[in-house]
Each structure stands twice: as C-alpha cells, then as structure tokens.
XYZ file of C-alpha atoms in Angstrom:
652
model
C -40.356 -40.448 -36.627
C -37.117 -39.275 -35.032
C -37.962 -37.338 -31.862
C -36.309 -36.837 -28.432
C -38.206 -38.242 -25.465
C -37.894 -39.136 -21.811
C -38.006 -42.784 -20.907
C -38.170 -44.487 -17.539
C -35.744 -47.341 -17.268
C -36.079 -50.441 -15.101
C -34.361 -48.695 -12.166
C -37.030 -45.965 -12.321
C -34.422 -43.445 -13.388
C -35.408 -41.157 -16.270
C -33.187 -41.172 -19.338
C -33.143 -39.075 -22.467
C -33.680 -41.014 -25.661
C -34.201 -40.538 -29.375
C -37.371 -42.349 -30.360
C -37.327 -43.878 -33.863
C -40.392 -45.688 -35.247
C -40.633 -47.500 -38.584
C -43.828 -49.004 -40.049
C -44.076 -52.734 -40.830
C -46.141 -53.578 -43.873
C -47.822 -56.871 -44.720
C -47.390 -58.705 -48.000
C -50.259 -56.814 -49.459
C -48.580 -53.534 -48.537
C -50.875 -52.686 -45.692
C -49.392 -51.511 -42.327
C -49.257 -54.436 -39.976
C -47.099 -53.051 -37.168
C -44.145 -50.904 -36.263
C -40.515 -51.200 -35.220
C -39.675 -48.788 -32.427
C -36.064 -48.167 -31.344
C -34.793 -46.113 -28.404
C -31.347 -44.508 -28.549
C -30.097 -43.514 -25.084
C -28.545 -40.057 -25.514
C -28.341 -39.174 -21.798
C -24.536 -39.183 -21.817
C -24.424 -37.077 -24.961
C -26.902 -34.564 -23.520
C -24.953 -34.382 -20.264
C -21.720 -33.766 -22.170
C -23.386 -31.014 -24.172
C -24.834 -29.467 -21.011
C -21.458 -29.726 -19.284
C -19.744 -27.834 -22.110
C -22.568 -25.291 -22.100
C -22.514 -24.699 -18.332
C -18.720 -24.371 -18.306
C -18.953 -21.755 -21.023
C -21.779 -19.861 -19.296
C -20.077 -19.833 -15.898
C -16.714 -18.763 -17.320
C -18.421 -16.024 -19.333
C -20.196 -14.870 -16.176
C -16.866 -14.763 -14.332
C -15.227 -12.840 -17.173
C -18.117 -10.362 -17.171
C -17.623 -9.689 -13.467
C -20.538 -11.765 -12.242
C -20.564 -12.642 -8.580
C -20.893 -15.872 -6.650
C -24.689 -15.731 -6.657
C -24.918 -15.562 -10.473
C -22.593 -18.549 -10.950
C -24.382 -20.521 -8.220
C -27.739 -19.949 -9.898
C -26.361 -21.273 -13.212
C -24.881 -24.362 -11.540
C -28.074 -25.061 -9.600
C -30.096 -24.868 -12.807
C -27.613 -27.271 -14.425
C -27.635 -29.857 -11.612
C -31.391 -29.818 -11.206
C -31.705 -30.535 -14.927
C -29.119 -33.310 -15.233
C -30.053 -34.996 -11.935
C -33.869 -35.022 -11.845
C -35.607 -35.261 -8.491
C -33.067 -32.910 -6.885
C -33.405 -29.520 -5.253
C -29.957 -27.955 -5.021
C -28.498 -25.452 -2.534
C -25.038 -23.859 -2.526
C -23.275 -22.763 0.672
C -20.021 -20.935 1.329
C -17.663 -20.619 4.267
C -16.970 -17.042 5.323
C -13.187 -16.936 5.389
C -12.804 -14.638 8.364
C -15.533 -15.965 10.640
C -15.651 -19.618 9.437
C -19.447 -19.316 9.424
C -21.420 -21.232 6.781
C -24.006 -19.248 4.857
C -26.518 -20.050 2.127
C -25.597 -18.529 -1.252
C -28.491 -19.712 -3.424
C -31.182 -22.399 -3.515
C -33.123 -23.739 -6.495
C -36.502 -25.491 -6.534
C -36.994 -25.357 -2.796
C -40.077 -23.942 -1.137
C -39.462 -20.588 0.601
C -40.106 -21.961 4.106
C -37.495 -24.672 3.664
C -35.060 -22.288 1.941
C -35.074 -19.976 4.977
C -34.166 -22.920 7.215
C -31.326 -24.232 5.049
C -28.396 -22.930 7.066
C -26.069 -25.774 8.125
C -25.998 -26.131 11.880
C -23.852 -28.742 13.593
C -26.465 -29.161 16.324
C -29.100 -30.375 13.843
C -29.088 -34.138 13.027
C -29.288 -33.658 9.264
C -27.547 -30.368 8.579
C -24.877 -31.349 11.098
C -23.935 -34.198 8.759
C -23.600 -31.656 5.934
C -21.190 -29.699 8.101
C -19.205 -32.903 8.690
C -18.919 -33.430 4.937
C -17.508 -29.940 4.605
C -15.075 -30.322 7.473
C -13.919 -33.770 6.297
C -13.735 -32.534 2.719
C -15.340 -35.728 1.394
C -18.831 -36.351 -0.088
C -21.530 -37.793 2.159
C -24.898 -39.360 1.421
C -27.529 -39.004 4.125
C -30.520 -41.316 4.154
C -32.700 -38.466 5.239
C -35.906 -40.498 5.249
C -34.578 -43.084 7.691
C -32.593 -40.568 9.706
C -35.493 -38.192 9.990
C -37.928 -40.832 11.126
C -35.506 -41.960 13.835
C -34.403 -38.468 14.904
C -35.727 -36.019 17.458
C -37.873 -34.334 14.833
C -36.171 -30.935 14.797
C -37.845 -28.066 12.958
C -35.621 -28.616 9.903
C -36.290 -32.351 9.916
C -40.034 -31.778 9.939
C -39.722 -29.328 7.078
C -37.709 -31.842 5.051
C -40.295 -34.551 5.697
C -43.152 -32.297 4.656
C -41.213 -31.371 1.514
C -40.811 -35.033 0.521
C -37.025 -35.141 0.967
C -35.727 -38.716 1.418
C -31.972 -38.231 1.023
C -29.340 -35.501 0.961
C -26.155 -35.586 -1.101
C -23.452 -33.326 0.334
C -20.416 -32.486 -1.793
C -17.686 -30.163 -0.460
C -16.032 -27.511 -2.615
C -12.288 -27.633 -1.960
C -9.560 -25.087 -2.549
C -5.804 -25.541 -2.054
C -4.123 -26.038 0.256
C -6.534 -28.551 1.802
C -9.241 -26.061 2.615
C -13.011 -26.378 2.308
C -14.568 -23.210 0.921
C -18.108 -24.272 0.072
C -20.731 -26.992 -0.079
C -23.208 -28.274 -2.670
C -26.241 -30.060 -1.233
C -28.754 -31.981 -3.349
C -32.020 -32.576 -1.493
C -33.469 -35.711 -3.118
C -37.026 -37.009 -3.341
C -35.694 -40.578 -3.439
C -33.205 -42.703 -1.526
C -29.875 -43.943 -2.756
C -26.391 -42.673 -3.525
C -25.346 -40.946 -6.748
C -24.016 -43.186 -9.498
C -20.662 -42.634 -11.165
C -22.130 -40.381 -13.837
C -23.958 -38.235 -11.295
C -20.822 -37.953 -9.141
C -18.941 -36.693 -12.196
C -21.633 -34.082 -12.852
C -21.508 -32.850 -9.257
C -17.691 -32.718 -9.328
C -17.845 -30.607 -12.487
C -20.209 -28.189 -10.751
C -17.986 -28.110 -7.647
C -14.922 -27.332 -9.780
C -16.663 -24.437 -11.500
C -17.924 -23.180 -8.153
C -14.395 -23.264 -6.755
C -13.115 -21.187 -9.697
C -15.848 -18.636 -9.007
C -15.146 -18.577 -5.260
C -11.409 -18.158 -5.883
C -12.053 -15.230 -8.189
C -14.475 -13.617 -5.750
C -11.946 -14.056 -2.928
C -9.113 -12.571 -4.999
C -11.289 -9.598 -5.908
C -12.276 -9.171 -2.261
C -8.637 -9.236 -1.150
C -7.598 -6.796 -3.862
C -10.439 -4.493 -2.893
C -9.460 -4.771 0.767
C -5.807 -4.015 -0.012
C -6.859 -1.041 -2.123
C -8.794 0.549 0.717
C -7.207 -0.792 3.909
C -3.852 -0.737 5.646
C -2.274 -4.181 6.031
C -0.403 -3.378 9.241
C -3.210 -1.882 11.336
C -6.304 -3.171 9.535
C -7.601 0.395 9.375
C -9.004 2.061 6.259
C -6.216 3.723 4.308
C -5.803 7.217 2.919
C -7.748 6.391 -0.275
C -10.840 5.248 1.624
C -10.545 8.177 4.023
C -10.522 10.627 1.108
C -13.634 8.953 -0.345
C -15.342 9.237 3.031
C -14.452 12.931 3.209
C -15.963 13.485 -0.239
C -19.236 11.899 0.912
C -19.200 13.989 4.089
C -18.783 17.167 2.023
C -21.715 16.186 -0.206
C -23.938 15.556 2.822
C -22.855 18.839 4.389
C -23.799 20.737 1.227
C -27.266 19.178 1.261
C -28.066 19.389 4.968
C -25.553 21.811 6.561
C -24.362 18.888 8.666
C -21.201 19.635 10.655
C -18.279 17.225 10.486
C -14.580 17.359 11.325
C -11.289 15.915 10.153
C -8.611 15.109 12.723
C -5.023 14.498 11.630
C -2.906 12.813 14.295
C 0.859 12.438 14.314
C 2.710 10.126 16.704
C 5.172 12.325 18.556
C 8.847 11.338 18.238
C 7.916 8.113 16.455
C 11.081 8.080 14.356
C 13.216 8.226 17.483
C 11.186 5.445 19.087
C 11.403 3.366 15.924
C 15.175 3.830 15.678
C 15.702 2.907 19.317
C 13.288 -0.011 19.682
C 13.440 -1.421 16.158
C 10.902 -1.672 13.372
C 9.061 -4.681 14.807
C 8.372 -2.777 18.005
C 7.407 0.229 15.894
C 4.827 -1.895 14.094
C 3.427 -3.109 17.423
C 3.125 0.496 18.561
C 1.217 1.514 15.421
C -1.180 -1.423 15.811
C -1.843 -0.546 19.442
C -2.358 3.121 18.574
C -4.895 2.075 15.924
C -6.741 -0.048 18.493
C -6.858 2.772 21.020
C -8.099 5.307 18.490
C -10.968 3.010 17.483
C -12.284 2.847 21.046
C -12.353 6.653 21.245
C -14.861 7.193 18.433
C -18.408 6.208 17.516
C -19.306 3.397 15.135
C -20.223 5.859 12.369
C -16.868 7.676 12.589
C -13.876 6.621 10.506
C -10.357 5.990 11.823
C -7.758 5.619 9.056
C -4.011 5.289 8.723
C -2.965 8.381 6.805
C 0.789 7.948 6.351
C 3.573 6.052 8.113
C 3.174 7.517 11.606
C 0.043 9.591 11.006
C -3.616 8.741 11.421
C -6.839 10.469 10.405
C -10.309 10.499 11.945
C -13.469 11.660 10.179
C -16.111 12.666 12.733
C -19.617 12.696 11.260
C -22.816 14.370 12.422
C -21.425 16.787 15.005
C -23.646 19.262 16.797
C -20.827 21.705 17.522
C -17.070 22.179 17.600
C -17.059 20.973 21.203
C -18.023 17.460 20.040
C -14.718 17.234 18.164
C -12.822 18.578 21.179
C -14.480 15.948 23.396
C -13.124 13.227 21.110
C -9.657 14.777 21.387
C -9.970 14.730 25.170
C -10.878 11.024 25.074
C -7.844 10.324 22.899
C -5.536 12.187 25.271
C -6.931 10.249 28.242
C -6.499 6.983 26.362
C -2.830 7.767 25.757
C -2.322 8.633 29.410
C -1.688 4.929 30.013
C 1.506 3.338 28.674
C 1.829 0.909 25.799
C 3.347 -2.417 26.800
C 5.961 -3.188 24.137
C 8.520 -5.990 24.597
C 7.913 -5.989 28.363
C 8.618 -2.261 28.494
C 6.059 0.430 29.363
C 6.264 3.076 26.668
C 4.456 6.390 26.877
C 3.365 7.668 23.495
C 1.559 10.914 22.743
C -0.116 12.199 19.606
C -0.367 15.750 18.296
C -3.715 16.548 16.675
C -4.814 19.066 14.057
C -8.528 19.703 13.499
C -10.326 21.146 10.486
C -14.087 21.719 10.542
C -16.617 21.765 7.727
C -17.452 25.378 8.587
C -14.624 26.628 6.357
C -15.795 28.135 3.022
C -15.340 26.439 -0.368
C -14.747 23.006 1.097
C -12.832 20.386 -0.859
C -11.172 17.196 0.277
C -7.730 18.669 -0.377
C -8.484 21.889 1.495
C -9.800 19.995 4.542
C -6.642 17.889 4.681
C -4.489 20.968 4.159
C -6.247 22.878 6.957
C -5.930 19.939 9.364
C -2.234 19.641 8.491
C -1.671 23.338 9.187
C -3.411 22.962 12.554
C -1.319 19.864 13.265
C 1.880 21.828 12.711
C 0.670 24.476 15.140
C -0.163 21.788 17.708
C 3.314 20.293 17.388
C 4.821 23.726 17.883
C 2.989 23.983 21.216
C 4.549 20.734 22.415
C 3.856 17.016 22.305
C 0.374 15.745 23.039
C -1.283 19.047 22.092
C -4.056 19.872 19.619
C -5.046 22.889 17.531
C -8.097 23.863 15.482
C -7.561 25.432 12.085
C -8.300 29.108 11.612
C -7.507 31.234 8.539
C -4.764 33.057 10.440
C -2.752 29.815 10.516
C -2.800 29.334 6.748
C 0.565 30.090 5.164
C 0.076 27.477 2.458
C -0.990 30.005 -0.138
C 2.216 31.989 0.289
C 4.821 30.855 -2.250
C 7.842 29.193 -0.656
C 10.279 31.584 -2.341
C 8.336 34.559 -0.979
C 8.558 33.202 2.574
C 12.258 32.465 2.134
C 12.782 36.013 0.900
C 10.920 37.369 3.938
C 13.044 35.183 6.203
C 16.225 36.505 4.573
C 15.082 40.076 5.205
C 14.014 39.314 8.785
C 17.435 37.861 9.546
C 19.278 40.733 7.866
C 17.197 43.382 9.646
C 17.395 41.680 13.045
C 13.617 41.138 12.964
C 13.725 37.637 14.435
C 13.032 37.252 18.149
C 14.569 35.152 20.850
C 12.329 34.073 23.730
C 13.560 32.569 26.965
C 11.918 29.958 29.185
C 13.241 29.623 32.692
C 14.842 26.453 34.044
C 14.522 26.354 37.827
C 16.244 24.446 40.581
C 13.884 22.070 42.369
C 16.059 22.100 45.465
C 16.607 25.810 46.011
C 13.723 27.209 44.031
C 15.718 29.805 42.088
C 15.967 30.182 38.348
C 19.224 28.522 37.276
C 19.151 29.276 33.574
C 17.083 29.702 30.430
C 16.308 27.868 27.232
C 16.564 30.140 24.178
C 13.767 29.665 21.625
C 13.717 31.405 18.243
C 10.521 33.145 17.092
C 9.442 34.954 13.927
C 6.550 37.403 13.999
C 6.036 38.617 10.430
C 4.190 41.958 10.001
C 1.957 40.455 7.292
C 1.417 36.862 8.420
C 1.857 37.138 12.161
C 3.576 34.474 14.259
C 5.169 31.772 12.096
C 6.088 28.474 13.718
C 9.749 27.383 13.834
C 8.513 24.071 12.404
C 7.525 26.062 9.318
C 10.377 28.526 8.855
C 13.412 26.497 9.987
C 12.978 23.941 7.150
C 12.747 26.951 4.809
C 16.015 28.239 6.234
C 17.611 24.837 5.672
C 16.420 24.791 2.044
C 17.559 28.373 1.482
C 21.027 27.635 2.854
C 20.840 30.188 5.694
C 20.554 27.788 8.636
C 24.158 28.434 9.640
C 23.476 32.183 9.727
C 20.405 31.658 11.919
C 22.370 29.416 14.290
C 25.067 32.063 14.543
C 22.406 34.710 15.233
C 20.772 32.591 17.971
C 24.090 31.850 19.665
C 25.112 35.504 19.546
C 21.827 36.806 20.984
C 21.482 34.064 23.598
C 25.018 34.425 24.948
C 24.823 38.230 24.848
C 21.529 38.361 26.754
C 22.475 35.855 29.457
C 25.905 37.473 29.991
C 23.994 40.685 30.699
C 21.766 38.883 33.197
C 24.792 37.297 34.850
C 26.290 40.743 35.391
C 23.059 42.310 36.671
C 22.298 39.490 39.122
C 25.779 38.371 40.066
C 24.721 34.786 39.383
C 26.213 32.287 36.966
C 23.085 31.618 34.919
C 23.323 29.177 32.022
C 21.609 29.322 28.632
C 20.614 26.326 26.524
C 20.344 26.383 22.731
C 18.813 23.667 20.534
C 20.999 22.170 17.817
C 19.681 20.019 14.951
C 21.117 16.792 13.535
C 22.087 18.631 10.341
C 24.067 21.234 12.286
C 25.897 18.479 14.169
C 27.222 17.229 10.831
C 28.686 20.673 10.053
C 32.058 21.591 11.565
C 31.083 25.276 11.237
C 29.001 24.867 14.408
C 32.157 24.543 16.522
C 33.544 27.794 15.098
C 30.243 29.609 15.733
C 30.099 28.439 19.351
C 33.733 29.359 19.964
C 33.240 32.827 18.422
C 30.159 33.612 20.550
C 31.872 32.525 23.778
C 34.982 34.601 23.075
C 33.025 37.656 21.874
C 31.154 38.014 25.184
C 33.569 36.288 27.541
C 31.128 33.634 28.696
C 32.351 30.663 30.676
C 31.858 27.671 28.298
C 30.190 25.754 31.132
C 27.347 28.301 31.036
C 26.390 27.291 27.490
C 24.274 24.137 27.257
C 23.668 22.715 23.775
C 20.523 20.576 23.561
C 20.291 17.869 20.921
C 18.521 14.582 20.316
C 20.212 11.212 20.419
C 20.108 11.109 16.607
C 21.951 14.433 16.422
C 24.640 13.240 18.817
C 25.550 10.275 16.642
C 27.013 10.192 13.175
C 25.554 7.903 10.544
C 27.565 4.921 11.796
C 26.008 5.158 15.244
C 29.144 6.579 16.903
C 29.506 9.911 18.715
C 30.034 12.585 16.062
C 33.361 14.367 15.613
C 31.556 17.679 16.039
C 30.483 16.529 19.507
C 34.083 15.686 20.412
C 35.286 19.141 19.310
C 32.492 20.869 21.245
C 33.497 18.949 24.358
C 37.048 20.255 23.965
C 35.699 23.818 23.999
C 34.229 23.098 27.431
C 30.546 23.662 26.600
C 28.017 21.345 28.171
C 25.794 18.929 26.227
C 22.232 17.861 27.085
C 20.331 14.921 25.610
C 16.842 16.221 24.772
C 13.604 14.185 24.992
C 15.298 11.458 26.986
C 13.102 8.418 27.621
C 11.418 8.108 24.234
C 13.282 4.818 23.764
C 14.993 2.478 26.213
C 18.138 2.057 24.092
C 19.097 5.616 25.032
C 20.421 4.237 28.322
C 23.169 2.374 26.489
C 24.486 5.617 24.959
C 24.737 7.722 28.115
C 28.171 6.598 29.206
C 29.695 6.514 25.712
C 28.364 9.927 24.682
C 30.078 11.754 27.555
C 27.270 14.271 28.030
C 26.390 16.514 30.948
C 22.613 16.439 31.272
C 19.437 14.643 30.305
C 16.042 16.277 29.806
C 13.340 13.846 30.953
C 10.584 13.532 28.365
C 7.345 15.185 29.490
C 5.406 11.915 29.092
C 7.158 10.493 32.165
C 6.194 13.497 34.232
C 2.625 13.882 33.022
C 1.795 10.175 33.161
C 0.537 10.580 36.719
C -2.457 12.509 35.363
C -3.786 9.309 33.804
C -3.514 7.500 37.107
C -0.518 5.453 35.951
C 2.729 5.763 37.839
C 5.998 5.528 35.987
C 8.017 6.732 38.940
C 10.300 3.646 39.102
C 11.457 3.978 35.472
C 11.911 7.748 35.564
C 13.580 7.568 38.960
C 16.009 4.958 37.624
C 16.871 7.256 34.715
C 17.653 10.100 37.073
C 19.712 7.801 39.320
C 21.756 6.493 36.380
C 22.371 10.028 35.140
C 23.505 11.127 38.592
C 25.871 8.141 38.890
C 27.418 9.189 35.567
C 27.920 12.731 36.832
C 25.020 14.274 34.907
C 22.200 16.522 36.066
C 18.568 16.110 35.016
C 15.851 18.507 33.845
C 12.148 17.602 33.968
C 10.301 19.005 30.937
C 6.629 19.844 30.535
C 5.806 20.853 34.117
C 2.304 22.297 33.832
C 0.647 21.577 37.193
C 1.614 21.286 40.832
C 1.097 17.524 40.448
C 3.724 17.485 37.688
C 6.102 19.322 39.994
C 5.463 16.795 42.767
C 6.329 13.953 40.371
C 9.546 15.698 39.321
C 10.538 16.087 42.976
C 9.712 12.483 43.775
C 11.871 11.021 41.008
C 14.755 13.255 42.068
C 15.157 15.684 39.155
C 17.620 18.538 39.663
C 15.826 21.137 37.531
C 12.373 21.692 36.086
C 10.918 23.610 33.170
C 7.400 24.234 31.862
C 4.347 26.463 31.663
C 3.783 26.062 35.404
C 6.611 28.562 35.917
C 5.919 30.727 32.899
C 5.706 30.601 29.143
C 8.670 31.587 26.977
C 9.035 35.376 26.988
C 11.106 37.930 25.103
C 14.390 38.749 26.800
C 14.126 41.891 28.934
C 16.811 44.013 30.546
C 15.885 42.523 33.912
C 15.686 38.717 33.745
C 12.402 36.996 34.675
C 13.663 35.496 37.927
C 10.431 33.866 39.073
C 10.962 31.240 41.696
C 9.598 27.718 41.691
C 6.282 27.624 43.615
C 6.635 26.634 47.238
C 6.884 22.920 47.960
C 3.445 21.285 48.195
C 2.361 18.382 50.310
C-alpha cells in the first residue's frame, strides 16, 4: 500500500501524507500484524502547488486575463493549501482610494455581499488598518465579535462560524498599498511560518496582476484621453462619431458635431507663456463640460481646438442652444496669474442631416463652418451648408481662379466705417478684401489668402489693395473736403518683406495722399521680427510717415510693455473688452487703463466689435476715441459717395 491521505496531527491541523503499510508475518508465515508509516508530504505538495499557481497566474496574465481571473485562481490556491479558510480579495481604486471587493471564494452569498471593508465596522475596520499600515494583522474575530456592538457584519460572521480573520496587504512600490487578501477562518490562531509564506506568494502574484492591469488601464486612458485637460481625445471622439452615425442610420436620430477654436490663442500663448496657455486650455475644458448634458461628449481635438458631439437632438435649435450657453459661459473672464483674461471661441456646426454621412465628412463640414464663423469675427458660430463647401475644389483650380480674378480686377474691396465717438462723424474706413466667384460665390479671405501666399501672389494682392484703398479714399476726401483716413491690414509675412515699403510709397505718390491718412493695421507678432525687436520694415514705414495701429490689443497683458518701444500711433481695443458687459462682468478698469496709457503715449484708440448701444456706452465710458462695428453698418462696397453715417446719438 502506498497511497496519499489526509492526517490530523496533534495540533488538529490537517497534513498531507503518504500512507505505507507492510504486513508482519508470524513464524509460521501467517499475517500477525502490520507496520504502517506516514510520510508528511505537505511541504512538497505546497511547493508543487506554488509552482503550479505561479504558472497558471502568469499564463493568465500573458493571455490578457483580468484581475478577477487571477484573483479566482489565487483564492482557489489559498483555500486548498490553508484548509478552514474562506478567502476574499480586495483592491484600492487608485483615483478614489475606495476599497472594493474583487472576488470571494467559499463564502455564502449573504456574507459575500457584506464583505466591503468599512473603517466604521469593528472587524472590517481592522482590515482597513492592515491595508493602511501595510503590515499583516490577525483578528481574533470570535473574541472581538462577542465583545463588540454586534454590527450586521459581525452577526453574519458569527452565523457563518468565523472565529478569526487574517488580513494581508498587497504592496506596490513606492510604499503604496494596492490591495488586500483576507482569510476568514473557522478557527482561532495566527498563521504559522509556512502559511505566511503561502499568503506572501499569493500577494506577490496578485501585485503583479494589479500592476499589469494598472499599466493597461493607464495606456488605454492615454490612448483615448488628453493628458492636459483630462478630456477624451480626437481618437475617442472619432469613435463616438462612428457610433452616432450607426445609431442615426438605424433610428434617424439627429446629432451634431461642434468644432470650437480658441480665438487668438497663439497670441495669448506667446504673450502670457505656455504655462498660462495650459491653464487657459484646462479652464476652457472645464467650462465646456458644464455647458453640455451627461450623454454628450466634449473632446480636445487639436492644440487649441475642441470638439463636442451632441447626441439625441430634436432639432437644429437644440445645437444652437448649446452654442448660446457656451457663449454666455465665456462672457465671464478667466482668472490667469491674477489677471482677468477674456477668451472667446469660434464654433462650426455640422448636423447629421447631410447626405452620405461619414466621420471624415462630418469633421470636414464642421471645419468649413468654423472657417466661416471665424471670418465673421471672434466669438461667432456658423452651421454648415453645401454652399460653404469648397473642399472638393482642387487647390490648383482655386489658385488659378484667384490668379484670373486678380488679373481681371474681379476682386472687391469693402469698407467699414470708423467713427469718432466725440463728434459722431465718420473719420475713416477699414478696407477689407472680398472675393465673390461666379461659380462658388463668396469665398472667405481665410480661405483664399493662404492660397495666395502659397501661389506667390500675395505681394500682388497687397499692391492691389493699397492701390484701390488709397484711390477710393482720396476720391472721398475730394468730394467731402474732409481728411478721411483708410486702414489696411498687413500680415506678419508681409512685414518680413521689404517690398511692402515700396508698395506703400508707390500708392501714396500715385494718388498724392498724405501719408498720415494711411493707417496700417498689424498684430503684435507682425510688428516684431523673430528676435522680438521692432522689425526693420516697421522702421522704414515710419520714415514714410504712414501711421501704424496695433490690432486686437488686449489679448495678452505683455502687449503693454511693447507700446512705447514700438513707436506706433493707435491701438484697436479687442472686442472682448467691449462686449464683456453683456455677461454682466465689467472690465472697465482694465480697458480704461489701456486707453489712458495709449493717450499718454500720444496714441489714439479704436473700439472694435460695437454691435449694440450698450457696447457703444462701454466704449464711451472707457474713453475710446473711435469706434467700429456692425452697430454702425456692415462692410460695404466702395461707392462714389462715401457712406457717411453718423454714430447714433448719445444714450443715457
């Protein structure tokens, strides 16, 4: 006989043995007894099981098994090698620090449902202490329970015959508890050295599994989320759009995609620094989240662009209502580095009503609408319609059309009046280039000016604009007897080209215009060369006598430090300062200080974006010299008789 068996030793602990029995024969050869030997193979069996469980758990990890699968294997192992134990595995949720049950073995369902460590409970609170202290604890549950307040869990443990609880934390570097193994025992006493070793082996394997699960979770999070804002990223947004399209095909459910671009973010980022820029993006993300429903998705699309997927809409107006909420939300300033900063977003909308929907087409349509919104001014929105779609027209074809339009004098120049706030008369005009193609209709400057740059005809367009603007305003000066000025926008690229000075000089001499009647508008970036110093082109323009205006002033507080060094003539106050009063937030002190500083430096100021009588009142209150905006008229084609509309009468 050579058979395995279970024996009960003197300590009442079961051990695995090999039972060997040999017969004893008498002198006459008859059996007279037997010699029975017991070989304790518990250690050998445990070693074999340990090798087996390590292999099974590692194979499960390699096969992509989760924490539950590994926990089940380890529970089965511990309950086998430490009889009289019911094992439960817990984990700490990394973000919330909550403790949750992962798996439980031979535990009755009623008790299993109650096994969630709670510091307020006498028994489970001790388990929590073991986890927090990161050291094993043995709880004499029988004695503790009988002396305790008999909580619901305690009563359940008593009814289940539990006399002790062994708690063993699962540690991960650096000095961090990530989980807990609890053995609910039907007898008292602490684990012996062998049992401690078995539990430590299980805890080590559990830690490997938890580490792998955490790494996978972090990789998955990084794959689908933006680290800076915590929002879903472009990849997850595209997946969400695909699901929305599938639902729409099955149920005709309306949804919308909003693309949002932070207006003038690059200027803000350059002026305030990248750390402030990051703070701004995080705050924008937070504000966008509060403007949508829980089933909508807000994502970071690119560097300074965001996307929103609006599900289950009843009509187009639902999407517009969300846009209105966003605009109201951005009516209040962002507090960045103790500075109130007004930020606006331009929004393009594409709806699922368009035919032959794909993810790419939805994004493309929203982007086209976004470009149209930006053309209308900062803080605006537009909804895609087929008439806006120039994307299917090859770039070379559009460039060819632009060449022909320039050669045939088919481009247009529109003028928007700039009026004196003190006297009420029109003082000058801003010249704005337009292109109305016979086939494609109105094409935004944001679309065709980059084409002109790529085609190498930007200098020709600038020359054309200067010629037409100076010619038209000289005519108005003669017909009215007034010294009207005209302002022309100049890009950063043009400011790096010395040809601009020659073009300006030629236009002034050709029509005999006083150089002081030509105002060149440019951004702070355009005024500086790449070393951060005033450009040489700017110095040469100043020698001609033309005047220089800093456009979009106020988008960053470092602009103040450049005013004196740049030697400019005017600042155009960013519309956000003027329109902030609509959101009930006054920025009068900051804007008023800007105007005061400009005046002390001998400059005049123009308030942009005047659209209501309230905007005009704000411009008056901060002391602006001139004002410009839709309140006085939209840009119009130059006529023989200038549009000399006066500023509306002063309002109380």
